[in-house]
XYZ file of C-alpha atoms in Angstrom:
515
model
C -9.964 -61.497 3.228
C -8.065 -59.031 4.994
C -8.378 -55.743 4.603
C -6.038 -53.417 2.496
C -6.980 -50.428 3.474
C -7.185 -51.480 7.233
C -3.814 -49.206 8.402
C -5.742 -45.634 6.799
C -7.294 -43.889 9.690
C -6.288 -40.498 9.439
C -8.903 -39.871 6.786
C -11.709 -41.620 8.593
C -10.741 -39.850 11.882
C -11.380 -36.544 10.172
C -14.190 -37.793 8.141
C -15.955 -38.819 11.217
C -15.381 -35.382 12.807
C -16.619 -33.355 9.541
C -19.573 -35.089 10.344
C -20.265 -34.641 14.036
C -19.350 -30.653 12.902
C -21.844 -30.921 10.189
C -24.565 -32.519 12.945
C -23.513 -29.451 14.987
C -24.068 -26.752 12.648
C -27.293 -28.361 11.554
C -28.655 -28.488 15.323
C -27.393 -24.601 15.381
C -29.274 -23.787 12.286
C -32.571 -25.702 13.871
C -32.118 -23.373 17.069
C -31.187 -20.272 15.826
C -34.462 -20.817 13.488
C -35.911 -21.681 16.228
C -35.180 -18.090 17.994
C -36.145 -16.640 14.455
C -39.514 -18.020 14.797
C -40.047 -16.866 18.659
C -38.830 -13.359 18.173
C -41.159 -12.803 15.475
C -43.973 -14.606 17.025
C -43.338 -12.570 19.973
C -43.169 -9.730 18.141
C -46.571 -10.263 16.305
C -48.023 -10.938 20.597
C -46.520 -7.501 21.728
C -48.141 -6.124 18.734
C -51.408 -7.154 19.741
C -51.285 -6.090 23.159
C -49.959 -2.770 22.004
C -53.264 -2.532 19.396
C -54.963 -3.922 22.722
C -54.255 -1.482 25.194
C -54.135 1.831 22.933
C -58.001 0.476 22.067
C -58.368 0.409 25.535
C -57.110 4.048 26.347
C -59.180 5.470 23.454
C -61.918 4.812 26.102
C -60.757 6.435 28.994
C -60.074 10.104 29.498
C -56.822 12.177 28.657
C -54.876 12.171 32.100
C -51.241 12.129 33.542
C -51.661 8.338 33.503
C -53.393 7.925 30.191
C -50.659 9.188 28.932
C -48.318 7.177 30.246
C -49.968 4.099 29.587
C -49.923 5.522 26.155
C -46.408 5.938 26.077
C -46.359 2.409 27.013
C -48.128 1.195 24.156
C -46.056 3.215 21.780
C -43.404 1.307 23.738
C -44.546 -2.600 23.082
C -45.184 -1.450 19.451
C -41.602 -0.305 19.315
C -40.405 -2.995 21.081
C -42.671 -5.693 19.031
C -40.662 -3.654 15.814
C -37.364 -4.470 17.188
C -38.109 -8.569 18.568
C -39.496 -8.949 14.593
C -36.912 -7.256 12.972
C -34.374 -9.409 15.160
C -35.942 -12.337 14.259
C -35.790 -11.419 10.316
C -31.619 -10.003 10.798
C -31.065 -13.818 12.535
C -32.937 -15.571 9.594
C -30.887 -12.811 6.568
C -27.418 -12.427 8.029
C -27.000 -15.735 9.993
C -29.073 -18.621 9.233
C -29.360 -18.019 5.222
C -25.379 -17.113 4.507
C -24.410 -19.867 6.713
C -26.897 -22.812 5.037
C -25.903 -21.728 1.398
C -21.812 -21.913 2.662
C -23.018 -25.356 4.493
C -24.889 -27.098 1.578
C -21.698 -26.571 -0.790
C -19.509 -27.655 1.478
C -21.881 -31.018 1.527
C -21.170 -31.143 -2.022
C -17.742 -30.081 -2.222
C -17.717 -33.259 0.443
C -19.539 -35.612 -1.808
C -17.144 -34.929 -4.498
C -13.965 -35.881 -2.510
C -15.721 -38.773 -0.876
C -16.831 -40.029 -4.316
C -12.951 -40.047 -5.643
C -11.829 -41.515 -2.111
C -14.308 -44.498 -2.543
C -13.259 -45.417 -6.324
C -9.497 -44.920 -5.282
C -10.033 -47.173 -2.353
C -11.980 -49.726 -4.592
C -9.303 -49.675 -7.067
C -6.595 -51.153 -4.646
C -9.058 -53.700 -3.382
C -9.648 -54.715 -6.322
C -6.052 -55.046 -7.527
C -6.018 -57.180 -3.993
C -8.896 -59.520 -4.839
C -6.949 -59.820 -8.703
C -3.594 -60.712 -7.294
C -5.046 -63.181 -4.841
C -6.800 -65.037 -7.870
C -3.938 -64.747 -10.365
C -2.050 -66.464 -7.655
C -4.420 -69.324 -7.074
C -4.325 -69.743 -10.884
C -1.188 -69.579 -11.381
C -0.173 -72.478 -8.282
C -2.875 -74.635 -9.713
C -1.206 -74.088 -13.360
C 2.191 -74.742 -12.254
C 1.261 -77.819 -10.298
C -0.083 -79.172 -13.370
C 2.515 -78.225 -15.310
C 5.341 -79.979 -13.293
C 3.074 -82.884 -13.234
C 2.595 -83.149 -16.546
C 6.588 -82.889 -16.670
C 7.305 -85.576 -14.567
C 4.993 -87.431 -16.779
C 6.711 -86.701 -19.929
C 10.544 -87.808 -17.873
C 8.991 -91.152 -16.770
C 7.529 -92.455 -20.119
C 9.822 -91.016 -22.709
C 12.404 -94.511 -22.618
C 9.729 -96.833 -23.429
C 7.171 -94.166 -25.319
C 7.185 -94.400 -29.495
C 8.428 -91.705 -31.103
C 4.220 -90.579 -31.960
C 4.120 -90.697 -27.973
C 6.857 -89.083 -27.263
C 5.909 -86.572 -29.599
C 2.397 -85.674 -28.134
C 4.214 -85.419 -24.209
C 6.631 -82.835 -25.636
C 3.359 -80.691 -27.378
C 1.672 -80.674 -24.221
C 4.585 -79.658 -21.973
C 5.047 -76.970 -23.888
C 1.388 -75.322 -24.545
C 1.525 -75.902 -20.662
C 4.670 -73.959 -20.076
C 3.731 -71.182 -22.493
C 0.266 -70.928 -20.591
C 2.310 -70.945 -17.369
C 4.152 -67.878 -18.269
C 1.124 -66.206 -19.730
C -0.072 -66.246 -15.841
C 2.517 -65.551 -14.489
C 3.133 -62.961 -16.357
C 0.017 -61.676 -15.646
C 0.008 -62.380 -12.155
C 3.479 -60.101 -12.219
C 1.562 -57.228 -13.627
C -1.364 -57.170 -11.400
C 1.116 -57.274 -8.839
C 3.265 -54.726 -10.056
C 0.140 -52.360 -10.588
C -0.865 -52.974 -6.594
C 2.028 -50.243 -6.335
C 0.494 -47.622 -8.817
C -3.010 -48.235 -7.429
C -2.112 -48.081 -4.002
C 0.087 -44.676 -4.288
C -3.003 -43.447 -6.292
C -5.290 -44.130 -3.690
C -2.342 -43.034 -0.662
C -2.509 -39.774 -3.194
C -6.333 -39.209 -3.773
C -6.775 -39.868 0.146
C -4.017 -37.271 1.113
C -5.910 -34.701 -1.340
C -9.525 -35.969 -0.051
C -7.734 -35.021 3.697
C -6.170 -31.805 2.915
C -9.569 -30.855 1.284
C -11.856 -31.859 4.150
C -9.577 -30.366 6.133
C -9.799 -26.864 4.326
C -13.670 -26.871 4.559
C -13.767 -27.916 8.346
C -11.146 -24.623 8.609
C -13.865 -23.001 6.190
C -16.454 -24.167 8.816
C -15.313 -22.786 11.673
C -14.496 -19.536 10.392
C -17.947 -19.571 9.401
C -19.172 -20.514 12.370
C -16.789 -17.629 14.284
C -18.436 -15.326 12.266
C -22.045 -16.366 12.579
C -21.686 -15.766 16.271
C -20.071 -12.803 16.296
C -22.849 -12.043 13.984
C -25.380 -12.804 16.012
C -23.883 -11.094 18.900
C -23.929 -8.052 17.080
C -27.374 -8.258 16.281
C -28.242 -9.222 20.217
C -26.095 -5.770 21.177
C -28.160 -3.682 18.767
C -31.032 -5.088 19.911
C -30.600 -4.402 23.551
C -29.543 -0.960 22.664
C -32.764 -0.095 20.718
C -34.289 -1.914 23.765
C -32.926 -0.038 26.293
C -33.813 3.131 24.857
C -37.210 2.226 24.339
C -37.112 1.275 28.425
C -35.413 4.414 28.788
C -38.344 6.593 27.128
C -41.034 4.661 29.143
C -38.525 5.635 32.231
C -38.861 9.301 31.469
C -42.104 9.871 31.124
C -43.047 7.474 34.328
C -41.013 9.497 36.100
C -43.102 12.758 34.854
C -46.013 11.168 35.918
C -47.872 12.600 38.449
C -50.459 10.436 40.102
C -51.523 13.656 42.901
C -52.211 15.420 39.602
C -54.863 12.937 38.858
C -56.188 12.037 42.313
C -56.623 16.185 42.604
C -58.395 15.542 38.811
C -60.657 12.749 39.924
C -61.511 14.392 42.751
C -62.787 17.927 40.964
C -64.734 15.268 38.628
C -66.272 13.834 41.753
C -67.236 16.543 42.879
C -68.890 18.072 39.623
C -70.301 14.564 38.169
C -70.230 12.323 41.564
C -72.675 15.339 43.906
C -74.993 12.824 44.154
C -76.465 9.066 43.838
C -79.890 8.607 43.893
C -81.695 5.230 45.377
C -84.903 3.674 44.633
C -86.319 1.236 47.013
C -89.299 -0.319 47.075
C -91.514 0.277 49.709
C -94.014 -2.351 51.383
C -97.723 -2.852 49.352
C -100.155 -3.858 51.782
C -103.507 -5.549 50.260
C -105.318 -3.343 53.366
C -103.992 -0.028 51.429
C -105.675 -1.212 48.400
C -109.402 0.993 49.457
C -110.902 -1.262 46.701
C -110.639 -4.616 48.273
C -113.143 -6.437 50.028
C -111.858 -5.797 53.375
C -113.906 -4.290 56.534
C -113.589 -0.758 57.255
C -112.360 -2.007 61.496
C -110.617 -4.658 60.409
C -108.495 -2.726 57.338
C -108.088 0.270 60.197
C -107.035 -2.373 63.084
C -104.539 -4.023 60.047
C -102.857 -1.227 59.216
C -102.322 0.580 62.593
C -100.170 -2.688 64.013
C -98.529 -2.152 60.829
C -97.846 1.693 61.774
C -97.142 0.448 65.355
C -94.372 -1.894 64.171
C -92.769 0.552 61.663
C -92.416 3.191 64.473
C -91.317 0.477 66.618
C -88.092 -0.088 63.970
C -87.888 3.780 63.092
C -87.164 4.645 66.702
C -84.412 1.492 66.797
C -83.038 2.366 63.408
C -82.889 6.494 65.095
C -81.371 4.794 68.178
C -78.487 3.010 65.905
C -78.010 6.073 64.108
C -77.787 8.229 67.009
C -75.385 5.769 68.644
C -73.029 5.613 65.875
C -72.767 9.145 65.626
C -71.703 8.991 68.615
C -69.059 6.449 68.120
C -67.415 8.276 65.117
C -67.209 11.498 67.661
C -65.088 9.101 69.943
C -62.752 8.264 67.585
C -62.482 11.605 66.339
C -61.900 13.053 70.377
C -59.594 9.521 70.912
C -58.003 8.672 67.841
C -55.311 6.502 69.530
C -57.784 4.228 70.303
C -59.508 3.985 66.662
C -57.623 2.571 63.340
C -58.901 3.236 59.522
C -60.866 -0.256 59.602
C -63.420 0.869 62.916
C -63.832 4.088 61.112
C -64.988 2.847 58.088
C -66.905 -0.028 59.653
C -68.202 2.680 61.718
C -68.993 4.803 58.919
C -70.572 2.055 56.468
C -72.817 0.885 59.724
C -73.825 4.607 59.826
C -75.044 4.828 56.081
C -77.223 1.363 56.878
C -78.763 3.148 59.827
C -79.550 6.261 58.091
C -80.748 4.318 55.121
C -82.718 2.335 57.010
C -84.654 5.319 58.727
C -85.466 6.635 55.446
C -86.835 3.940 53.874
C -89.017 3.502 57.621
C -89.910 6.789 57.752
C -91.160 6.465 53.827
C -93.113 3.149 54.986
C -94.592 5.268 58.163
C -95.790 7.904 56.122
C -97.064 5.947 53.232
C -99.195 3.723 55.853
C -99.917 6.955 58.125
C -102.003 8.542 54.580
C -103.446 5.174 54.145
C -105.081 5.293 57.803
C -105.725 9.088 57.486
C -107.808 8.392 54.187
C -109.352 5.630 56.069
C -110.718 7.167 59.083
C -111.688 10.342 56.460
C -108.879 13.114 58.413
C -106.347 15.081 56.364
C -103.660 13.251 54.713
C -100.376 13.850 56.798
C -97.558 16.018 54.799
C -94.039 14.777 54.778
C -91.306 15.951 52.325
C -90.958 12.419 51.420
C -94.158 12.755 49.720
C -92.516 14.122 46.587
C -89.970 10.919 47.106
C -93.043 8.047 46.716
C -93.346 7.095 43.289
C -96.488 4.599 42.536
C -96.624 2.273 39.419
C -98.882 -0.337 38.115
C -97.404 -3.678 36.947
C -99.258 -6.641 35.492
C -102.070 -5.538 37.326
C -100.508 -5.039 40.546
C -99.829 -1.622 41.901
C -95.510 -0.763 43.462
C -94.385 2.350 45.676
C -90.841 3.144 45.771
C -89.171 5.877 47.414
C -86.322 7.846 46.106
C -83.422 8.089 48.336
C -80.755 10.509 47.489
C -77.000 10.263 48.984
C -74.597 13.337 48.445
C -71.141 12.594 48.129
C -69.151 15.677 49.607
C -65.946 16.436 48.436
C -64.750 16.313 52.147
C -65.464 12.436 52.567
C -63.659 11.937 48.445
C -60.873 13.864 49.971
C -60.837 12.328 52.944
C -60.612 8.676 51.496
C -58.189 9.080 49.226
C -56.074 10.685 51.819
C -56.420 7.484 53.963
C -55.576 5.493 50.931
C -52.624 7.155 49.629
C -50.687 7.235 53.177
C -51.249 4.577 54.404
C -50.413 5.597 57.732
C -51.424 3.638 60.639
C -52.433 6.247 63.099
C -55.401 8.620 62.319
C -55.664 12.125 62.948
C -58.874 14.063 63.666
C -59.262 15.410 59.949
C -59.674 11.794 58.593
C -63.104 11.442 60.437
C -66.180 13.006 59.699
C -68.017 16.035 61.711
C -70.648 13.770 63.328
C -72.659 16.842 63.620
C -73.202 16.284 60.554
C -73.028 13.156 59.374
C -75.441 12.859 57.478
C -73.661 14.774 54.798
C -71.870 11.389 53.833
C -74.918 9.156 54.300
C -78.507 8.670 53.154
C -81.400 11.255 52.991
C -85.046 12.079 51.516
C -84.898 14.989 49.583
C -88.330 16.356 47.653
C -87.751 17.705 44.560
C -90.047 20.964 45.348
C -91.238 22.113 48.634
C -93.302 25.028 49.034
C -94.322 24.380 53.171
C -91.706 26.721 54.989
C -92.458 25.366 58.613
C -91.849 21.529 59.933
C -92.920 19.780 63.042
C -90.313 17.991 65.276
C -91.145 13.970 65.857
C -88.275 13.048 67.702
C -85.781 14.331 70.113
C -82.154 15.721 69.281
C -79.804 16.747 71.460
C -77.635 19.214 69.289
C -73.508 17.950 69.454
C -72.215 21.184 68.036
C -72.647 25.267 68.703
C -74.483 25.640 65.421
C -77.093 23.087 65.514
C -80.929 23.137 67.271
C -82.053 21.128 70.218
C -85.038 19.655 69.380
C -87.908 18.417 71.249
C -91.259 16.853 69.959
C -93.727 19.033 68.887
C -91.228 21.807 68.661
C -92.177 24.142 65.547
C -89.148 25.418 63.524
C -89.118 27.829 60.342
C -87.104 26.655 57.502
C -85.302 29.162 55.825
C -83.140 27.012 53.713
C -82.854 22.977 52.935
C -79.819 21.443 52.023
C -79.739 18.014 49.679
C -77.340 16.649 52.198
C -80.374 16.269 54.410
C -79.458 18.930 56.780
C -82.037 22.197 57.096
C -81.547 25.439 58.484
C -83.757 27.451 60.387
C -84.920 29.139 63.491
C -86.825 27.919 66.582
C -87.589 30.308 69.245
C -85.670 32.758 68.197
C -82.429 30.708 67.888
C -81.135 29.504 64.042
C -78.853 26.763 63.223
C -78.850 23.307 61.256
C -81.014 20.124 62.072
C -81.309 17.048 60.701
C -84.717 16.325 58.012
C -85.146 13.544 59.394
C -86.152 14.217 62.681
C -88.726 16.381 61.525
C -91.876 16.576 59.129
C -93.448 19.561 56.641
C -96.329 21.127 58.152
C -98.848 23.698 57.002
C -101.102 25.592 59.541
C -103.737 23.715 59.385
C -101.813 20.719 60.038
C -99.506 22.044 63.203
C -103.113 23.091 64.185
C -104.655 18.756 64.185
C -104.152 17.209 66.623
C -105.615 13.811 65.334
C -102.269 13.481 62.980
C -100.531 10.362 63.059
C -96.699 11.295 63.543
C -93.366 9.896 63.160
């Protein structure tokens, strides 16, 4: 059957595109909700980190910096505020007004499509009618005008009873004949008021679809210009927030807190103390079953090879010194890398001697208790700490290194420039060197007179020359491992280390086993 309703396509043209705008505004909706979601999700992360870091800050101590990495914090709460109250604006002044406006138009849409249908049913079923009245009504005339032709032939030879019955039967047959097509003249007639119904209800059902797509994208005009006013405020609150973090980064002051670190340094950071074990020989141990020759003969090679090392490790540390007064005479030809290789080598050396010179000493009593002489007296003495553990007996030595203030200052400088070429002030006096690197220091010391064991050659005006054997008096000791005193009538500075404590009656033996 062909279609009556085939030539309407206005209706379905617009119909179609009320739906593809409906499929658009519900993919909007999806990602705008979307956004909702992430802003306050975001929001709730920035919060965290904010909670995060101010936890973290409660920690560390009130400074320039602290308090801009407060500010900071301040700022991701304020900022984690502003993403979650975005997020909520989007979901109350967009998404919500624009689904309630969206889900009446559906009905409003339903309504009109619901009249459009039974209009457009209406004619087609007039169609279908008139098609079947007029099948009915062929067959009924084509028996009718047979039955007529019937009635013509017979009625000269047919009785009068015959006759009679033709003349009944043509006529039910015409009176049933106009009956359908009477009818058939009606239905047909009504096509007309069905179809201008249906022409009608479709022209309403297109001006009204028409009205809510106009409804539509008004609505949608003003959801974006919504949300664009929400995104402005948003960036304006933002940028004000980046502003205040601007302000006070730019009132920061990070030589304010180097010059802070490095009075802390130098009040909390004077020194480090080391412990190091020092070597437990089963011949020290006088109550083992060892020979009184063979535990003497064991522990002199042992003396022999720690002097051996000390007067390497002395060697090293003498040559390095040297090295660092090169650089600081040729700095041209030095960078901050050497210096600090330089410098690091230095502390090993020094280190080194210290914890050989502890081993000497500790071995050097052993022997003297052995062969029944006086014990020898070093200021490392008061350094050797002895412990038992699990029935074996440790020695450690403590080893103290002073930080100066000159080397903080000095490292920090070098850090903060950044400067290729190095100047004189960035290197350490290598007179005194030791300042920045490892010493012995006793705790108490009541001997006022040491013994030189090895040679030094002074490098500046105010130190001694030393030569062994040389007696010096020691009128003050220093923790940076640098003494004063006098020898031979002349006074200035010489390294501990080169030296040992002597009473009297020790200068006086000459049976002493030395450094």
């Amino acid at each position: 059957m062909k279609n009556p309703l085939a030539g309407c396509m206005a209706y379905q043209a617009l119909k179609e595109y009320s739906k593809n705008g409906d499929n658009y505004c519900k993919q909007l909706l999806s990602i705008l909700q979307q956004r909702t979601s992430l802003e306050i999700t975001y929001g709730k992360g920035l919060e965290k980190l904010a909670n995060k870091l101010a936890k973290m800050l409660t920690k560390i101590k009130v400074s320039y910096i602290h308090r801009t990495s407060l500010c900071v914090s301040e700022e991701l709460k304020s900022e984690s505020d502003l993403h979650r109250k975005l997020g909520k604006a989007i979901q109350t002044e967009a998404i919500n007004p624009m689904n309630r406006i969206l889900q009446d138009h559906e009905k409003k849409k339903k309504t009109v499509d619901n009249t459009v249908e039974k209009a457009a049913e209406a004619v087609t079923s007039n169609w279908r009618q008139q098609l079947k009245a007029k099948k009915k009504l062929k067959e009924l005339t084509k028996d009718h005008e047979a039955l007529f032709r019937d009635t013509e032939s017979s009625h000269p030879l047919a009785s009068p009873k015959s006759k009679k019955k033709f003349l009944r039967n043509l006529e039910k047959s015409a009176i049933k004949l106009a009956k359908e097509d009477e009818d058939y003249y009606k239905k047909n007639l009504t096509a007309c008021e069905t179809r201008v119904k249906w022409e009608q209800t479709l022209e309403n059902g297109h001006q009204s679809i028409l009205d809510l797509e106009k409804d539509r994208l008004l609505l949608l005009c003003n959801t974006l210009h919504r949300y664009s006013q929400l995104l402005s405020h948003f960036g304006q609150s933002l940028i004000a927030c980046h502003e205040k973090v601007h302000s006070v980064v730019a009132e920061a002051e990070a030589d304010k807190d180097v010059q802070m670190l490095v009075n802390e340094m130098s009040v909390t950071a004077a020194e480090t103390k080391l412990e190091l074990l020092l070597t437990d020989y089963y011949e020290e141990d006088m109550m083992s079953l060892i020979e009184k020759e063979r535990r003497q003969t064991a522990i002199k090679a042992k003396i022999t090879r720690v002097q051996t090392d000390l007067e390497k490790a002395l060697q090293d540390k003498t040559g390095l010194e040297r090295m660092l007064q090169a650089y600081k005479e040729t700095p041209q030809f030095s960078d901050a890398k050497n210096i600090n290789d330089t410098i690091a080598q230095l502390n090993e050396a020094t280190l080194k001697a210290a914890l050989l010179q502890a081993n000497h000493f500790k071995l050097g009593s052993a022997l003297a208790e052995i062969e029944k002489k006086p014990k020898p007296t070093h200021f490392c003495n008061d350094c050797i700490s002895k412990w038992k553990e699990k029935d074996c007996l440790h020695s450690s030595v403590t080893i103290i290194c002073p930080i100066t203030m000159k080397s903080v200052k000095q490292n920090l400088k070098m850090k903060n420039t950044g400067e290729s070429g190095i100047s004189s002030n960035c290197l350490p006096e290598t007179g005194s060197s030791t300042n920045s690197t490892t010493s012995l220091q006793p705790e108490n010391s009541e001997s006022r007179t040491c013994r030189a064991v090895y040679d030094y050659h002074a490098e500046r005006e105010d130190e001694l020359c030393l030569s062994k054997g040389d007696v010096i008096v020691i009128h003050h000791k220093d923790k940076s491992g640098w003494w004063y005193g006098s020898r031979k009538g002349k006074q200035g500075n010489f390294p501990a280390t080169y030296v040992e404590e002597v009473t009297l009656a020790t200068d006086r033996s000459n049976d002493e086993p030395s450094l």
